[in-house]
Amino acid sequence: MHSWNSGRNWWKDEVVYQIWPASFKDSNGDGWGDIGGVIDSLDYIKDLGTNIVWLSPIFDSPQEDMGYDISNYEDIYRPFGTVSDVETLIEACHKRDIRIILDLVVNHTSDQHQWFKESRSSRDNPKRDWYIWRQARYNENGNRMPPNNWRSNFSGSAWQWDEPTQEYYLHLFAKSQPDLNWENPAMRQAVYDSAMKFWLDKGVDGFRIDTITIYSKDPSFPDAPVLDNSSPWQLASCHYRNKPRNFDHISEMNEKVLSKYDIMTVGEYGPTYDTSLALKYCSASEKRIDMGFQFETVYIGFGKIDKFQYEPFTLGEFKRRHAKWQTFIEGNDGWTSAFLENHDLPRSVSRFGSDKPEFWAVSAKMLAMMLVTTTGTLFIYQGQEIGMTNIPKEWTIEEYQDVEAKNYYAAVKDATRGHESALKRAMDGVRHVGRDHARTPMQWSDAANAGFSTGKPWMRVNDNYRDINVRNQLADKKSVLSFWKALIRLRRQYIDIFAHGSFSYLDEGESVMTYVKKFNSQRVLVALNFTSDEHIFSLRKEWSSANLLACNIDHPEDQKLSPWEGRIYSIQI
């Protein structure tokens, strides 16, 4: 049974390792990562110090959106393996005291799911109302128009005309991802049985819940405010994000399913920047989910209306966002997560550190120091532990695989008739915030295809795999990987103060992040240089008994921090 209280649940102190299965490890040489590759790598994951594995979607799918378009919740996409393989993986994880959580994608299905095939077969089909269908509008010239001006998150209208039944269906993402109608109780029960209980009864230890804030849509489907005069389609999240009914749906999900198992749940908040709304999801007393991923920090630099309209940011802005979400659970019964990378984000060392060869390793280690001292359950994304970087700037759009980036580039090309400067700006946006940066194959060694596969990988391997890979770093006691292992051990030693301590900054500057974590009588001081320059730094007199717990350079000097240097001290006051 799930113990709903504000005490020390097991998932609060753990370290999660996220796997993007297509790019992790290929065990059969077909160029596509698989369950066998995950099983083969469990000892590596355990040795790193992580003890929960989160698998991004592995379910049956046409792969229009890398598995986030599910055609059967109770089966596995064959290149990944079979249901039996997943059962073997669950057993292999548990044998190593590793828990495993799966992705729960239930805002939408694939248009190839049997539910949708039935829904679109006729207007009077019993499953018609399992999805969101609306009649066309017509303009003054009699031309057929979508029901409203909502924009899809993947470009263009959020409505797709379906010729056989002469209505539109809603898709907040790709047109092959029709949105489920969460107002239909029969649909909700089918989700609980097929997408959740089926796997929980096989022993999975929880879910990362995709797009948890957008299940409920304004039933009147009004037009969205016009924020982009250059497009007929407008960002409409004000009509479908964090609506009151959404909280009812998550409460029911918990009551009917989640509360029946001893599991962990983490919801994807997306651009939910109101901490009171976030708390409504993760407060123990609300009985919905255990924690969420806040994106206000990691979305810094993303365009406000169009994410690809990249906007440079300062450390000061980053620090303000970070502090906001470090402190929002202080004094209440909520919980949170700590992360800088996942499958939807560029690589953190390329964004917040430096991927220049002379600073790459030290800045990757500095970011690791920030993360392990961050409040909440710690999440690491595959390759982050070896400092994998963004795709090289020389790669063209043809090398990118993500439907979001490709649709965006194609939309710009179409709107500007291929204008060179517009396409250059579009490509610049993709290089800054594209999701494919995190999806290049895992760099296991300097062998062909980075040791990911003996066949041709589904996506090109990052060109720097000979310099940045697991095999090289396993043999190097000063590598980014070795440093991560040491830091995870340190986090476990100081788990009360690192994961549960209160947070406060000591400076408001634009170059250095210095903060104190407190838990009862314990104090930890963290100093992080986010620049390629030296900066003055000195311990206060009252901290003369400070003990240096970790540093990412060999010979730290008094009175200054070297470029990208980080230090963690325990202090007595």
XYZ file of C-alpha atoms in Angstrom, residues 111-317:
207
model
C -4.075 6.917 -34.340
C -3.241 3.233 -34.867
C -4.561 2.243 -31.418
C -7.606 -0.005 -31.650
C -9.555 2.459 -29.508
C -9.070 5.226 -32.076
C -9.721 2.943 -35.031
C -13.103 2.204 -33.505
C -13.687 5.842 -32.554
C -13.144 7.088 -36.098
C -15.121 4.259 -37.724
C -18.470 6.040 -37.317
C -20.110 8.855 -35.387
C -22.265 6.427 -33.430
C -19.503 4.003 -32.462
C -19.443 3.328 -28.663
C -15.855 4.609 -28.513
C -16.548 7.760 -30.521
C -16.557 9.813 -27.328
C -13.269 8.290 -26.133
C -11.554 10.989 -28.213
C -12.376 14.648 -28.850
C -14.363 15.195 -32.053
C -15.876 18.480 -33.199
C -17.649 19.776 -36.280
C -16.027 22.175 -38.704
C -16.418 25.933 -38.729
C -16.851 27.813 -42.007
C -15.507 31.248 -42.858
C -17.338 33.987 -44.715
C -16.316 32.415 -48.038
C -17.728 29.057 -47.054
C -14.331 27.412 -46.613
C -14.081 24.669 -44.016
C -12.037 25.626 -40.939
C -10.955 23.806 -37.758
C -13.188 24.257 -34.680
C -10.825 26.855 -33.181
C -7.399 28.454 -33.626
C -5.466 26.189 -31.261
C -1.906 25.428 -32.280
C -0.400 21.981 -31.971
C 2.743 21.733 -29.864
C 4.325 20.248 -32.991
C 3.344 23.118 -35.359
C 0.176 23.818 -37.323
C -3.434 23.416 -36.249
C -4.263 21.161 -33.287
C -7.198 19.742 -35.296
C -7.143 17.130 -38.046
C -9.984 16.677 -40.518
C -11.208 13.075 -40.780
C -12.868 12.560 -44.131
C -14.927 9.377 -43.467
C -16.962 10.850 -40.583
C -16.692 14.497 -41.626
C -15.413 15.851 -38.304
C -12.176 17.095 -36.793
C -10.320 15.396 -33.953
C -8.054 17.182 -31.468
C -4.328 16.461 -31.313
C -2.238 18.715 -29.085
C 0.858 17.020 -30.502
C 1.324 15.271 -33.881
C -1.738 14.555 -36.015
C -1.017 10.850 -35.427
C -1.524 11.442 -31.667
C -5.256 12.058 -31.087
C -6.107 13.322 -27.588
C -8.144 11.059 -25.324
C -11.373 12.453 -23.871
C -10.822 12.320 -20.115
C -14.436 13.282 -19.484
C -15.477 9.780 -20.554
C -15.471 7.434 -17.507
C -15.320 4.256 -19.618
C -12.188 5.585 -21.331
C -10.595 6.424 -17.989
C -11.255 2.933 -16.651
C -9.737 1.404 -19.795
C -6.611 3.521 -19.238
C -6.373 2.382 -15.621
C -6.678 -1.274 -16.605
C -4.601 -1.345 -19.795
C -1.885 1.271 -19.276
C -1.426 1.023 -15.503
C -2.658 -2.099 -13.695
C -1.363 -4.370 -16.461
C 2.208 -3.304 -15.683
C 1.892 -2.692 -11.949
C 0.685 -6.260 -11.548
C 3.859 -7.395 -13.309
C 5.946 -5.669 -10.637
C 6.915 -2.256 -12.011
C 7.605 0.239 -9.236
C 5.837 3.303 -10.567
C 5.416 5.733 -13.425
C 6.741 8.907 -14.865
C 3.450 10.452 -15.975
C 3.665 12.270 -19.300
C 1.929 15.654 -19.778
C 0.035 15.264 -16.502
C -1.279 18.856 -16.496
C -3.239 18.818 -19.774
C -5.773 15.978 -19.668
C -8.713 18.334 -19.113
C -9.655 20.804 -21.839
C -12.090 23.717 -21.669
C -15.244 21.975 -22.966
C -16.345 25.066 -24.897
C -13.073 25.010 -26.896
C -12.839 28.802 -27.265
C -10.298 30.479 -29.513
C -6.925 31.193 -27.914
C -5.648 34.763 -27.556
C -3.690 35.920 -30.605
C -0.053 36.187 -29.520
C 1.554 35.418 -32.864
C 0.186 37.613 -35.660
C 2.224 35.722 -38.247
C 0.226 32.514 -37.773
C -3.457 31.529 -37.818
C -2.676 29.023 -35.027
C -2.135 30.183 -31.481
C -0.681 28.793 -28.272
C -3.760 27.663 -26.328
C -2.411 26.222 -23.098
C -4.529 28.679 -21.090
C -7.508 26.566 -22.195
C -6.104 23.155 -21.326
C -3.317 23.343 -18.732
C -4.021 22.826 -14.994
C -7.786 23.132 -15.344
C -9.822 22.314 -12.200
C -11.123 19.073 -13.692
C -7.563 17.936 -14.279
C -6.972 17.687 -10.541
C -10.148 15.591 -10.251
C -8.807 13.178 -12.852
C -5.467 12.740 -11.070
C -7.246 12.258 -7.741
C -9.334 9.488 -9.265
C -6.256 7.918 -10.855
C -4.650 7.774 -7.426
C -7.745 6.527 -5.648
C -8.509 3.763 -8.143
C -4.971 2.636 -8.996
C -1.874 4.344 -7.579
C -2.830 4.109 -3.898
C -3.172 0.336 -4.199
C 0.562 -0.205 -4.780
C 3.849 0.722 -3.049
C 5.196 2.757 -5.953
C 6.602 6.159 -6.904
C 5.035 8.638 -9.315
C 6.541 11.708 -10.913
C 4.450 13.938 -13.137
C 5.619 16.104 -16.010
C 4.443 19.616 -15.080
C 5.705 21.217 -18.289
C 5.485 25.028 -18.261
C 3.624 25.209 -14.937
C 5.311 28.120 -13.183
C 2.799 28.658 -10.372
C 4.172 26.794 -7.348
C 0.737 26.635 -5.714
C -0.533 24.656 -8.713
C 2.488 22.362 -8.593
C 1.851 21.769 -4.890
C -1.733 20.694 -5.643
C -0.266 17.763 -7.566
C 2.538 16.730 -5.180
C 1.211 17.561 -1.709
C 0.928 14.328 0.288
C -2.374 15.442 1.766
C -3.853 15.999 -1.713
C -3.221 12.312 -2.559
C -2.397 12.684 -6.228
C 1.261 12.053 -7.128
C 4.559 11.954 -5.235
C 6.512 14.637 -7.102
C 6.807 16.424 -10.414
C 9.324 17.709 -12.897
C 9.242 21.514 -12.930
C 10.473 22.969 -16.216
C 10.789 26.652 -15.408
C 14.496 26.218 -14.709
C 15.392 23.939 -17.614
C 13.212 25.853 -20.105
C 15.327 28.965 -19.581
C 16.347 30.297 -22.995
C 13.392 28.663 -24.744
C 11.148 31.100 -26.609
C 7.997 31.995 -24.677
C 5.579 31.542 -27.587
C 7.745 29.399 -29.857
C 10.413 27.364 -28.041
C 12.758 27.532 -31.046
C 12.949 31.330 -30.785
C 15.955 31.004 -28.493
C 16.627 33.820 -26.024
C 20.037 34.144 -24.281
C 19.872 34.154 -20.484
C 22.018 35.173 -17.532
C 23.163 33.183 -14.521
C 21.107 35.564 -12.379
C 17.908 34.483 -14.158
